[in-house]
JSON list of C-alpha atoms in Angstrom, two decimals:
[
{"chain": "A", "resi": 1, "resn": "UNK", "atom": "CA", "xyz": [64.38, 80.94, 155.45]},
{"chain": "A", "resi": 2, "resn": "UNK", "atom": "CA", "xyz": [65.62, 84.58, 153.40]},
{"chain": "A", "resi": 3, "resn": "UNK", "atom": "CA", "xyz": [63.32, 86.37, 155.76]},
{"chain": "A", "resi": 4, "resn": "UNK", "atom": "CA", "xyz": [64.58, 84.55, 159.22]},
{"chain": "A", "resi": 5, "resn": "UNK", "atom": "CA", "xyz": [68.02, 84.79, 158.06]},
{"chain": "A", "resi": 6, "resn": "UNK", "atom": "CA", "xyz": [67.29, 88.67, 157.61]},
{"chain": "A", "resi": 7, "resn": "UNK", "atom": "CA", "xyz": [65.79, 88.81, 160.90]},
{"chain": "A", "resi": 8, "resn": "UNK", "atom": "CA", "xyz": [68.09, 86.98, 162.63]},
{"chain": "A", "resi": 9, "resn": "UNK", "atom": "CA", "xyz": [70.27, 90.53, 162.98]},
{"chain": "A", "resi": 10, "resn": "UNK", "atom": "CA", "xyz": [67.86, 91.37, 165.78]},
{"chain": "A", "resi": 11, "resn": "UNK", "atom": "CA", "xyz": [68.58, 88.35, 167.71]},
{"chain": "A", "resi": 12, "resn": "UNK", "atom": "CA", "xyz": [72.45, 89.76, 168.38]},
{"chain": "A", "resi": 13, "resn": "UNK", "atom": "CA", "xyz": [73.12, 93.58, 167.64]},
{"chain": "A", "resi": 14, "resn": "UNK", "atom": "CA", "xyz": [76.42, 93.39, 168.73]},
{"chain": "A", "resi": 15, "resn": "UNK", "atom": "CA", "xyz": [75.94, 91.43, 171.45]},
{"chain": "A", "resi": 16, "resn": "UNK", "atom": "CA", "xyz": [78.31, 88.64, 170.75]},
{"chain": "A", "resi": 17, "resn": "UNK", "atom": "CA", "xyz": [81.11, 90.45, 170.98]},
{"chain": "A", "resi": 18, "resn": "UNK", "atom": "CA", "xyz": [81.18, 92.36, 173.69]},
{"chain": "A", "resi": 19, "resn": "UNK", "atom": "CA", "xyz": [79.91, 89.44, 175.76]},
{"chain": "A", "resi": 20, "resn": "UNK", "atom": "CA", "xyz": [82.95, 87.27, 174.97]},
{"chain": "A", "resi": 21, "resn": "UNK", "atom": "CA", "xyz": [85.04, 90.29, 175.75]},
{"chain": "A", "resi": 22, "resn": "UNK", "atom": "CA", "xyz": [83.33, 90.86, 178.72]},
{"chain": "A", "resi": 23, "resn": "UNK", "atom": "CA", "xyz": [83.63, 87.87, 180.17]},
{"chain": "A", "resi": 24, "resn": "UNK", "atom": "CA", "xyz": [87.03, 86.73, 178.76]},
{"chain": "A", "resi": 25, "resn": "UNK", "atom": "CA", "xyz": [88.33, 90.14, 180.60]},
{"chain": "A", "resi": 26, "resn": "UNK", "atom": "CA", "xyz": [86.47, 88.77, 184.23]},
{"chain": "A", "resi": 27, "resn": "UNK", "atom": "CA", "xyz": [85.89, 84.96, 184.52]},
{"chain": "A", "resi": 28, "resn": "UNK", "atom": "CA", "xyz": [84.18, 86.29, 187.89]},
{"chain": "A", "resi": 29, "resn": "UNK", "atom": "CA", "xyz": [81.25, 87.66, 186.38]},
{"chain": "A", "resi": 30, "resn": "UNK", "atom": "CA", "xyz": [80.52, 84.89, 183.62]},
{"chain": "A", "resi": 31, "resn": "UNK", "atom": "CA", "xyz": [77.06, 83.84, 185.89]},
{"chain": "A", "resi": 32, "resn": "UNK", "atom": "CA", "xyz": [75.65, 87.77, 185.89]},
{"chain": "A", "resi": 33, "resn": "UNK", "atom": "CA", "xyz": [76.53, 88.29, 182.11]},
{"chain": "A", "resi": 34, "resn": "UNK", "atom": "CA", "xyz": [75.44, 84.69, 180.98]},
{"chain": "A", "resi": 35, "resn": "UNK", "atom": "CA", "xyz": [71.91, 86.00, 182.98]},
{"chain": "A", "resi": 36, "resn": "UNK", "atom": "CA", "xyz": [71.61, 89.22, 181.47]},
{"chain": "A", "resi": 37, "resn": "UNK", "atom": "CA", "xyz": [72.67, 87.97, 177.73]},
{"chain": "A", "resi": 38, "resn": "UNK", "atom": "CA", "xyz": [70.40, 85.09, 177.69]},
{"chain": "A", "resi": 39, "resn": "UNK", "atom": "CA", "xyz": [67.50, 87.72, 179.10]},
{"chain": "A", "resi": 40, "resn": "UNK", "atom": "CA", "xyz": [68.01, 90.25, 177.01]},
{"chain": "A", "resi": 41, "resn": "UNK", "atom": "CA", "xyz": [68.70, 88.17, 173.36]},
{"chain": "A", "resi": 42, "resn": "UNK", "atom": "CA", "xyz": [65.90, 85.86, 174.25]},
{"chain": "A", "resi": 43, "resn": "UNK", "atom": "CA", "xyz": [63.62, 89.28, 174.04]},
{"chain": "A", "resi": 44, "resn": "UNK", "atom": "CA", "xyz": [65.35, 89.97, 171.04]},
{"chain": "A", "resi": 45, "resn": "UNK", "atom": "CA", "xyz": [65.08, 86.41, 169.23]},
{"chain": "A", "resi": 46, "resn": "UNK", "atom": "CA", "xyz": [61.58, 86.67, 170.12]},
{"chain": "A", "resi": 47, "resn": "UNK", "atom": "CA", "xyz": [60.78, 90.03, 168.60]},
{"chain": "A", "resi": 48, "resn": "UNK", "atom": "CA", "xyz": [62.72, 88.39, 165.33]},
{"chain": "A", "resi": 49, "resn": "UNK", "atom": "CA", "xyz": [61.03, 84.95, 164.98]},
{"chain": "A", "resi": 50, "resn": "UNK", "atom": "CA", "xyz": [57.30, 87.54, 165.03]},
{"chain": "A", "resi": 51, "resn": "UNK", "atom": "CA", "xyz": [58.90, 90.00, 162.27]},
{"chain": "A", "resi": 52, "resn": "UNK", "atom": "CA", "xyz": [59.58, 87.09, 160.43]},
{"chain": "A", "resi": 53, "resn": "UNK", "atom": "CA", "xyz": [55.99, 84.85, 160.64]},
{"chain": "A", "resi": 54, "resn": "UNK", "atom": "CA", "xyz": [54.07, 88.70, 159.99]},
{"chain": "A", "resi": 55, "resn": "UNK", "atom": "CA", "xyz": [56.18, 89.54, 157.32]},
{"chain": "A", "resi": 56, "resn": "UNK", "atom": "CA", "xyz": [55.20, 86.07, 155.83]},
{"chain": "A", "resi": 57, "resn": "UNK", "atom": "CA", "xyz": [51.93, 86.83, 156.39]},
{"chain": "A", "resi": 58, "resn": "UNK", "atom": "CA", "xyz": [51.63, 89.98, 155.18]},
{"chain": "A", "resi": 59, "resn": "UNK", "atom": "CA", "xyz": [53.17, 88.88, 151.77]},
{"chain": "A", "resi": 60, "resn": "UNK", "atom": "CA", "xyz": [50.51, 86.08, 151.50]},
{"chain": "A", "resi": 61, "resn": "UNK", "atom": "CA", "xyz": [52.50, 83.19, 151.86]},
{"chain": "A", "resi": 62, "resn": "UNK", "atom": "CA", "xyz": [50.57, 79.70, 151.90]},
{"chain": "A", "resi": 63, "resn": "UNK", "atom": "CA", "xyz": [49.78, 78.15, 155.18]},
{"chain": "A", "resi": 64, "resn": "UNK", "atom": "CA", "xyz": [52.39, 75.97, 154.85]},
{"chain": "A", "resi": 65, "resn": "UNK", "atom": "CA", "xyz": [55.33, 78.28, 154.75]},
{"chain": "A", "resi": 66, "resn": "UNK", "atom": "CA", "xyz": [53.83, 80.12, 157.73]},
{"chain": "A", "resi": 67, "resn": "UNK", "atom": "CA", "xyz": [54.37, 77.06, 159.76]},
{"chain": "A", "resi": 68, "resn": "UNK", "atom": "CA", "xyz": [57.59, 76.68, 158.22]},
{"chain": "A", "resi": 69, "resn": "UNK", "atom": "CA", "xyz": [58.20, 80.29, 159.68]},
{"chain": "A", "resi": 70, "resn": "UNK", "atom": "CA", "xyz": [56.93, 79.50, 162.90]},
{"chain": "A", "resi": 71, "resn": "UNK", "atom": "CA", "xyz": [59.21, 76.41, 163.35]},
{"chain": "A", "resi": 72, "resn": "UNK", "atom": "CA", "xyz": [61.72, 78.53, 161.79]},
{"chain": "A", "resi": 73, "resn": "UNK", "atom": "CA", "xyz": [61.43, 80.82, 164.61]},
{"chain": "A", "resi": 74, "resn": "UNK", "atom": "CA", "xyz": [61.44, 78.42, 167.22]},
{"chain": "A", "resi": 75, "resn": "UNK", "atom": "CA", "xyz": [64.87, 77.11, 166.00]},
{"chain": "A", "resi": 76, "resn": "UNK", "atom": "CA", "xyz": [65.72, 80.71, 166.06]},
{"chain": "A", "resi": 77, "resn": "UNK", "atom": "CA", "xyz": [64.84, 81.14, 169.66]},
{"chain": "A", "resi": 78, "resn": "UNK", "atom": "CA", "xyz": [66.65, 78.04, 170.54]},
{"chain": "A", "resi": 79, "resn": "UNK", "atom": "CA", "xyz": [69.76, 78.51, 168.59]},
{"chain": "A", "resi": 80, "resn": "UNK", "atom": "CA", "xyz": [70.13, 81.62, 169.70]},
{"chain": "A", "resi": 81, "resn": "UNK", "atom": "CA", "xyz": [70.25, 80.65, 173.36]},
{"chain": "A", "resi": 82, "resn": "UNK", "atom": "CA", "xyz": [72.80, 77.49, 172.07]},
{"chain": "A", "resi": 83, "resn": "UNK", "atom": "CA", "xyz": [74.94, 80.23, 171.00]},
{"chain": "A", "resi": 84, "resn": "UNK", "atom": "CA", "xyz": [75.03, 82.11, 173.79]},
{"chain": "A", "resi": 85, "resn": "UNK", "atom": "CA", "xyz": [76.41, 79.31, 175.69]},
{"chain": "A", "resi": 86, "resn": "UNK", "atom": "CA", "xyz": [78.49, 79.00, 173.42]},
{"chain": "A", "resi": 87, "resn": "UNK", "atom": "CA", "xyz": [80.07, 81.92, 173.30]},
{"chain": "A", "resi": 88, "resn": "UNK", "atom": "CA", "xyz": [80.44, 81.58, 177.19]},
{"chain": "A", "resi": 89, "resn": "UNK", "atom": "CA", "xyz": [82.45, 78.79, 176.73]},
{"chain": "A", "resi": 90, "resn": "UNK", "atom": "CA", "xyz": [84.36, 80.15, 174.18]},
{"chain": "A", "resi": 91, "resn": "UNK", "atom": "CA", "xyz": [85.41, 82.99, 176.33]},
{"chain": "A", "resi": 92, "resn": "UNK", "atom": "CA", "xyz": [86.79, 80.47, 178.93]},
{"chain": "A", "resi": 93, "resn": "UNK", "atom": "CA", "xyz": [88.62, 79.01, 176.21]},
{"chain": "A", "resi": 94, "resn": "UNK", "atom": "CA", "xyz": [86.92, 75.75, 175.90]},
{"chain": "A", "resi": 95, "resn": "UNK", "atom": "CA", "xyz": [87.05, 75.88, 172.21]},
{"chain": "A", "resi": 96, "resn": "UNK", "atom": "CA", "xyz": [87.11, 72.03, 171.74]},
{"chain": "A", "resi": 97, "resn": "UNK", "atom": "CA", "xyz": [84.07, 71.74, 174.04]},
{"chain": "A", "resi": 98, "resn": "UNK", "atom": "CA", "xyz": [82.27, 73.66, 171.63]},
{"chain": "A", "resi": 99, "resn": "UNK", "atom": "CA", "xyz": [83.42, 71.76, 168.48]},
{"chain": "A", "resi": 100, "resn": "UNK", "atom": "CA", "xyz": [82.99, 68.48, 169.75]},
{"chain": "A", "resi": 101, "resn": "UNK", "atom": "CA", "xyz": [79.29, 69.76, 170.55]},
{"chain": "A", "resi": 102, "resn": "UNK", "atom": "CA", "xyz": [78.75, 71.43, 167.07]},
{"chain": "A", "resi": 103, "resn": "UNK", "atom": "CA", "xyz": [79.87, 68.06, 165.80]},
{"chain": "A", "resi": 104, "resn": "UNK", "atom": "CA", "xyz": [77.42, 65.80, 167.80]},
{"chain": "A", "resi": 105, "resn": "UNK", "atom": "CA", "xyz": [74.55, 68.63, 166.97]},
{"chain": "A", "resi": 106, "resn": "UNK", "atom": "CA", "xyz": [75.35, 68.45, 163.25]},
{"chain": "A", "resi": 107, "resn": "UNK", "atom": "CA", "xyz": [75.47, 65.19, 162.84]},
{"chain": "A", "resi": 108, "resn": "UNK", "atom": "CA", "xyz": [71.93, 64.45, 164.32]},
{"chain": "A", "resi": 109, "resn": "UNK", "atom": "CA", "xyz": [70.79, 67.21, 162.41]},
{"chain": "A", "resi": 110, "resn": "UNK", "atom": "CA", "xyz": [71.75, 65.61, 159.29]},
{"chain": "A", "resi": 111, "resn": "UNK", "atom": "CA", "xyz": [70.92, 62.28, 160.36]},
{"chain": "A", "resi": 112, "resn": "UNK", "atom": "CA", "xyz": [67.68, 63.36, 161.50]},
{"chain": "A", "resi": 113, "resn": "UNK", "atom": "CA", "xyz": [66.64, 65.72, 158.03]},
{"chain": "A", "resi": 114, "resn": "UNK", "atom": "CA", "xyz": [68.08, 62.49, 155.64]},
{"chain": "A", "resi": 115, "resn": "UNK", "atom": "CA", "xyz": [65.40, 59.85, 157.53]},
{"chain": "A", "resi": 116, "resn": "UNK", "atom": "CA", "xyz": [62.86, 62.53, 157.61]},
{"chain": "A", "resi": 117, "resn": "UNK", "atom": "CA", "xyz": [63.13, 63.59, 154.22]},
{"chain": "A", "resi": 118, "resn": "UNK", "atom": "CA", "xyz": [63.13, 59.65, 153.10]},
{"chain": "A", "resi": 119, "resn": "UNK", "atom": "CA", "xyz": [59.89, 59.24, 155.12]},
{"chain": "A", "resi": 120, "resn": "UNK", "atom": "CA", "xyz": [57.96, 61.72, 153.89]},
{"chain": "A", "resi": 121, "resn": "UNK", "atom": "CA", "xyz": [57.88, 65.13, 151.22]},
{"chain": "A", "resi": 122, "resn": "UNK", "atom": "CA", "xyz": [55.97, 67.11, 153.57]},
{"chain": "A", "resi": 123, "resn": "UNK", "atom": "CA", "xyz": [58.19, 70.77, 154.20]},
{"chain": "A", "resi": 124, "resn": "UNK", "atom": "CA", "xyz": [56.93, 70.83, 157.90]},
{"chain": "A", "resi": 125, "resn": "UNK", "atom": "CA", "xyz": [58.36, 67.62, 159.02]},
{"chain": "A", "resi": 126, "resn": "UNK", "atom": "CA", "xyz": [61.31, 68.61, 157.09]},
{"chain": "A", "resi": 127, "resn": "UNK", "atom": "CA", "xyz": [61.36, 72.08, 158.64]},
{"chain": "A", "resi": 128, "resn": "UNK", "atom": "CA", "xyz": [61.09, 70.78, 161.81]},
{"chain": "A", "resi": 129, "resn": "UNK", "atom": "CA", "xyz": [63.87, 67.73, 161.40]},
{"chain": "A", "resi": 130, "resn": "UNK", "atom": "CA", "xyz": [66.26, 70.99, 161.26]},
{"chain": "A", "resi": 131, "resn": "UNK", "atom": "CA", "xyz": [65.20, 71.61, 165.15]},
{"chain": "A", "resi": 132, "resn": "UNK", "atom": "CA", "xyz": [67.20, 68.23, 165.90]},
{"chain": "A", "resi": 133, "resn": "UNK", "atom": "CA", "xyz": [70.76, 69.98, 165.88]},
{"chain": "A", "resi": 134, "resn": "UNK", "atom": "CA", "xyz": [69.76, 73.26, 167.60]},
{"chain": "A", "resi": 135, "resn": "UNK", "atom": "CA", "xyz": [68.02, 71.04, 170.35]},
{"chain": "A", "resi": 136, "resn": "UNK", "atom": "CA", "xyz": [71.04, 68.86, 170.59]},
{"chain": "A", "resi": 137, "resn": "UNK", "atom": "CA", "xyz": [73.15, 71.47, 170.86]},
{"chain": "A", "resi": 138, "resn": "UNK", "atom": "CA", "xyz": [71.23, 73.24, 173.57]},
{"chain": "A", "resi": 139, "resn": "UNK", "atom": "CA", "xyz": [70.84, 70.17, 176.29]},
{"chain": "A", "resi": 140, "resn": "UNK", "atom": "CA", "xyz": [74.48, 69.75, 175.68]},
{"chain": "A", "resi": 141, "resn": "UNK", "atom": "CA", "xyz": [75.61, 73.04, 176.31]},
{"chain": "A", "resi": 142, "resn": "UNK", "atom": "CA", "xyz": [73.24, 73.77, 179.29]},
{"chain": "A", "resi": 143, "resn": "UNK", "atom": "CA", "xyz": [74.94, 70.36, 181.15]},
{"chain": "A", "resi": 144, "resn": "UNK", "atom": "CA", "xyz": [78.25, 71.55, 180.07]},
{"chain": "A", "resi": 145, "resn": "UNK", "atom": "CA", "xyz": [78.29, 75.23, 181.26]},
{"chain": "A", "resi": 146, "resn": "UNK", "atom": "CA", "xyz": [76.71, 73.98, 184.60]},
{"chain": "A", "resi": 147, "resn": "UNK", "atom": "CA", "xyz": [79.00, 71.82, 185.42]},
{"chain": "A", "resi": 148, "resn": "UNK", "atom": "CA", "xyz": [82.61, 73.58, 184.26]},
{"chain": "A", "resi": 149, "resn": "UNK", "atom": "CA", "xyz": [81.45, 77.13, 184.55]},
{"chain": "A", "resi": 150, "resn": "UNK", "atom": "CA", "xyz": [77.93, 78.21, 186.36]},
{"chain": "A", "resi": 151, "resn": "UNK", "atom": "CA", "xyz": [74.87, 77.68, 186.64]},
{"chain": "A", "resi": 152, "resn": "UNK", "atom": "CA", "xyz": [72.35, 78.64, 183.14]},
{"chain": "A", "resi": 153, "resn": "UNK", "atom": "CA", "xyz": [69.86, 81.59, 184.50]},
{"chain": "A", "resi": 154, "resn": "UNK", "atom": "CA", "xyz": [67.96, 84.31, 183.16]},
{"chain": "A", "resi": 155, "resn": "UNK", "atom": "CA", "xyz": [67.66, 88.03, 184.77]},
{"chain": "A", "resi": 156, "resn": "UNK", "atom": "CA", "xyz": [65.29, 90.69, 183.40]},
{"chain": "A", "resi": 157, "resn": "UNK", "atom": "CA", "xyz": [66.60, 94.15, 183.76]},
{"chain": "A", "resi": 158, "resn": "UNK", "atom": "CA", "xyz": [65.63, 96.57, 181.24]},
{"chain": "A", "resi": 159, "resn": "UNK", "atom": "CA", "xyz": [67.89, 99.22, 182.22]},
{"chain": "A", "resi": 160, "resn": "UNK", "atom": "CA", "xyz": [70.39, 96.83, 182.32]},
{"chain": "A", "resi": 161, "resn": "UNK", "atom": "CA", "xyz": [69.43, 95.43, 178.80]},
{"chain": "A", "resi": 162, "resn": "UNK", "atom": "CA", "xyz": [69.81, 99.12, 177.80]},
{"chain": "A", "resi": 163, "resn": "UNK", "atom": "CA", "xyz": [73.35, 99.96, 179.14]},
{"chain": "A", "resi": 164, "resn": "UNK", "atom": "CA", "xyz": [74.38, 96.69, 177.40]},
{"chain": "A", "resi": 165, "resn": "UNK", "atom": "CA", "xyz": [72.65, 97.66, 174.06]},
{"chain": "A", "resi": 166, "resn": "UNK", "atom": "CA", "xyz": [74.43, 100.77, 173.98]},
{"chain": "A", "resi": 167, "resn": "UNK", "atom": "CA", "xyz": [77.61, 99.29, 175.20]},
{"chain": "A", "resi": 168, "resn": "UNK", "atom": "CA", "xyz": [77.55, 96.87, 172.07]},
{"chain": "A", "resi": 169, "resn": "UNK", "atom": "CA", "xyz": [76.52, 99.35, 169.49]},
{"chain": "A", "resi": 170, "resn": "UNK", "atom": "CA", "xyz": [79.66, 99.48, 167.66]},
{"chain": "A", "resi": 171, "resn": "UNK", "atom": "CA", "xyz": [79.40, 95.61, 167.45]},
{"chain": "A", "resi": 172, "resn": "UNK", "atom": "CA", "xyz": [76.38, 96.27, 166.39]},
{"chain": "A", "resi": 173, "resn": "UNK", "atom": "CA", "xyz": [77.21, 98.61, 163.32]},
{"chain": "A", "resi": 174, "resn": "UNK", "atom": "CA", "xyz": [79.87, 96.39, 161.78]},
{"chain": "A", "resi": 175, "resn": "UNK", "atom": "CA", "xyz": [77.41, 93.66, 162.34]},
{"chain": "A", "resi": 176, "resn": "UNK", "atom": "CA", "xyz": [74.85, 95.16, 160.12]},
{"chain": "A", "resi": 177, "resn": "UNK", "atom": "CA", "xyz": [76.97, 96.44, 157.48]},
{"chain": "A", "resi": 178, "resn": "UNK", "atom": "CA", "xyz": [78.22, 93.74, 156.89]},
{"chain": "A", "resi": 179, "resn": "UNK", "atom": "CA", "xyz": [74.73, 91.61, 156.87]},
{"chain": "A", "resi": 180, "resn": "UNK", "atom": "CA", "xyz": [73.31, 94.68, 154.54]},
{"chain": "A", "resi": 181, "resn": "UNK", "atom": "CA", "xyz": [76.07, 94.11, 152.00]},
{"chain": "A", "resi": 182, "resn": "UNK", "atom": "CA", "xyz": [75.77, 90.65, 151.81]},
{"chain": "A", "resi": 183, "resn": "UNK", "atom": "CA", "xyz": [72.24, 90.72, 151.50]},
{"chain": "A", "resi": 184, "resn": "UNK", "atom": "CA", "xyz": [72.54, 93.68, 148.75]},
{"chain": "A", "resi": 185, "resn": "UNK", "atom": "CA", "xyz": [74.51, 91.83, 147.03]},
{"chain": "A", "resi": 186, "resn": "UNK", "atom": "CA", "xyz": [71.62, 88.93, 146.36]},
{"chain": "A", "resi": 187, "resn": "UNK", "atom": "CA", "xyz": [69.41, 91.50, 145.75]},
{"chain": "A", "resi": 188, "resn": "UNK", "atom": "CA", "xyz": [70.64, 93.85, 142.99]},
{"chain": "A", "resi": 189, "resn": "UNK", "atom": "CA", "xyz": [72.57, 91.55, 141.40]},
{"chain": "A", "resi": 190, "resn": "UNK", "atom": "CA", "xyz": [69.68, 89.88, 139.79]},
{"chain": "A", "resi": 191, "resn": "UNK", "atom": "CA", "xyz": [68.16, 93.39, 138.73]},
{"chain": "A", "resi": 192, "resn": "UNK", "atom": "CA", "xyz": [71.42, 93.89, 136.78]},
{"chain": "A", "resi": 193, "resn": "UNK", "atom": "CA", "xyz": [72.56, 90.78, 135.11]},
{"chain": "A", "resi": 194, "resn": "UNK", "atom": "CA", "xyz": [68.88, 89.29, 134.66]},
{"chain": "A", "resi": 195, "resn": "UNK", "atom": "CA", "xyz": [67.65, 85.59, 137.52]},
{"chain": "A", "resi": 196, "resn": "UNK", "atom": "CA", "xyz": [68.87, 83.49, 134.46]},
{"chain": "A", "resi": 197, "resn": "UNK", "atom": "CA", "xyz": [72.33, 85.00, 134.75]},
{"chain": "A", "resi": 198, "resn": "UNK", "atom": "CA", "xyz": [72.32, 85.02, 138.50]},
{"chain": "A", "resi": 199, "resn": "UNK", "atom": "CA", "xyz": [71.09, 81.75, 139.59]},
{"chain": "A", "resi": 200, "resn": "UNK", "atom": "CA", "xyz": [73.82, 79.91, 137.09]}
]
């Protein structure tokens, strides 16, 4: 979970942002940017959810967590495109749209992990009860965003994945400042005050 939630930088870089901006600024081109963003941070969520299942293997983690990474990445992949419809939406200011879907996800991800996790101990049925909400969220969104805004396509175009790479890069810098602090934070603080210290 640390090492997806470390990797999980890669799936945006900035992205976010200056898609919402982008597309708040010219309702016209929501289909083209909703293509290239779901292209281009699909790639992206890919090339995270691998870092994260070889870095697990490289440290020698048990079979089990590596298939606790793998599903890991797989929610990854497919919250990551949930979000980007998301953030579609939220640029066409249908904020309660998205809430009322976050809700509905949630709540069948916590329904779904509580009879799971009364069923049975094992951490890959648990690991992949957590899909649920993701899932949800997804096959709402896509319906939604069809219907009330376009229609859900990808486009591959690296040059165009490039111009809006570089376009985003100040997104981008904030973004990982502000991931590298937090995550600096968990990690010297135990050096300093000792894990007894830390973890009360």
């Amino acid at each position: 979970t640390s090492l997806l939630s470390v990797c999980a930088i890669l799936t945006n870089l900035g992205l976010r942002g200056a898609f919402v901006r982008g597309v708040a600024a010219d309702p016209t081109s929501a289909r083209a940017q909703l293509a290239d963003q779901l292209g281009l941070r699909f790639l992206l969520t890919m090339l995270a959810a691998i870092v994260a299942v070889m870095l697990c293997w490289l440290l020698g983690y048990s079979s089990t967590v590596l298939c606790c990474s793998a599903i890991g990445g797989a929610g990854l992949i497919v919250t990551t495109f949930a979000a980007t419809l998301s953030d579609l939406l939220q640029a066409t200011h249908r904020i309660k749209t998205v809430a009322l879907v976050n809700l509905i996800a949630g709540l069948a991800l916590t329904i779904t992990s509580l009879l799971i996790a009364f069923a049975s101990a094992n951490p890959i049925a648990i690991a992949a009860a957590y899909l649920a909400g993701p899932i949800i969220s997804a096959v709402l969104l896509v319906r939604l965003v069809s219907k009330h805004v376009c229609a859900v396509t990808f486009h591959w175009d690296v040059r165009r994945f490039a111009r809006l790479l570089t376009k985003s890069q100040f997104f981008a810098a904030q973004q990982f400042l502000a991931v590298s602090s937090a995550q600096a934070e968990a990690l010297i603080l135990p050096q300093l005050v000792g894990m007894n210290q830390f973890g009360f």
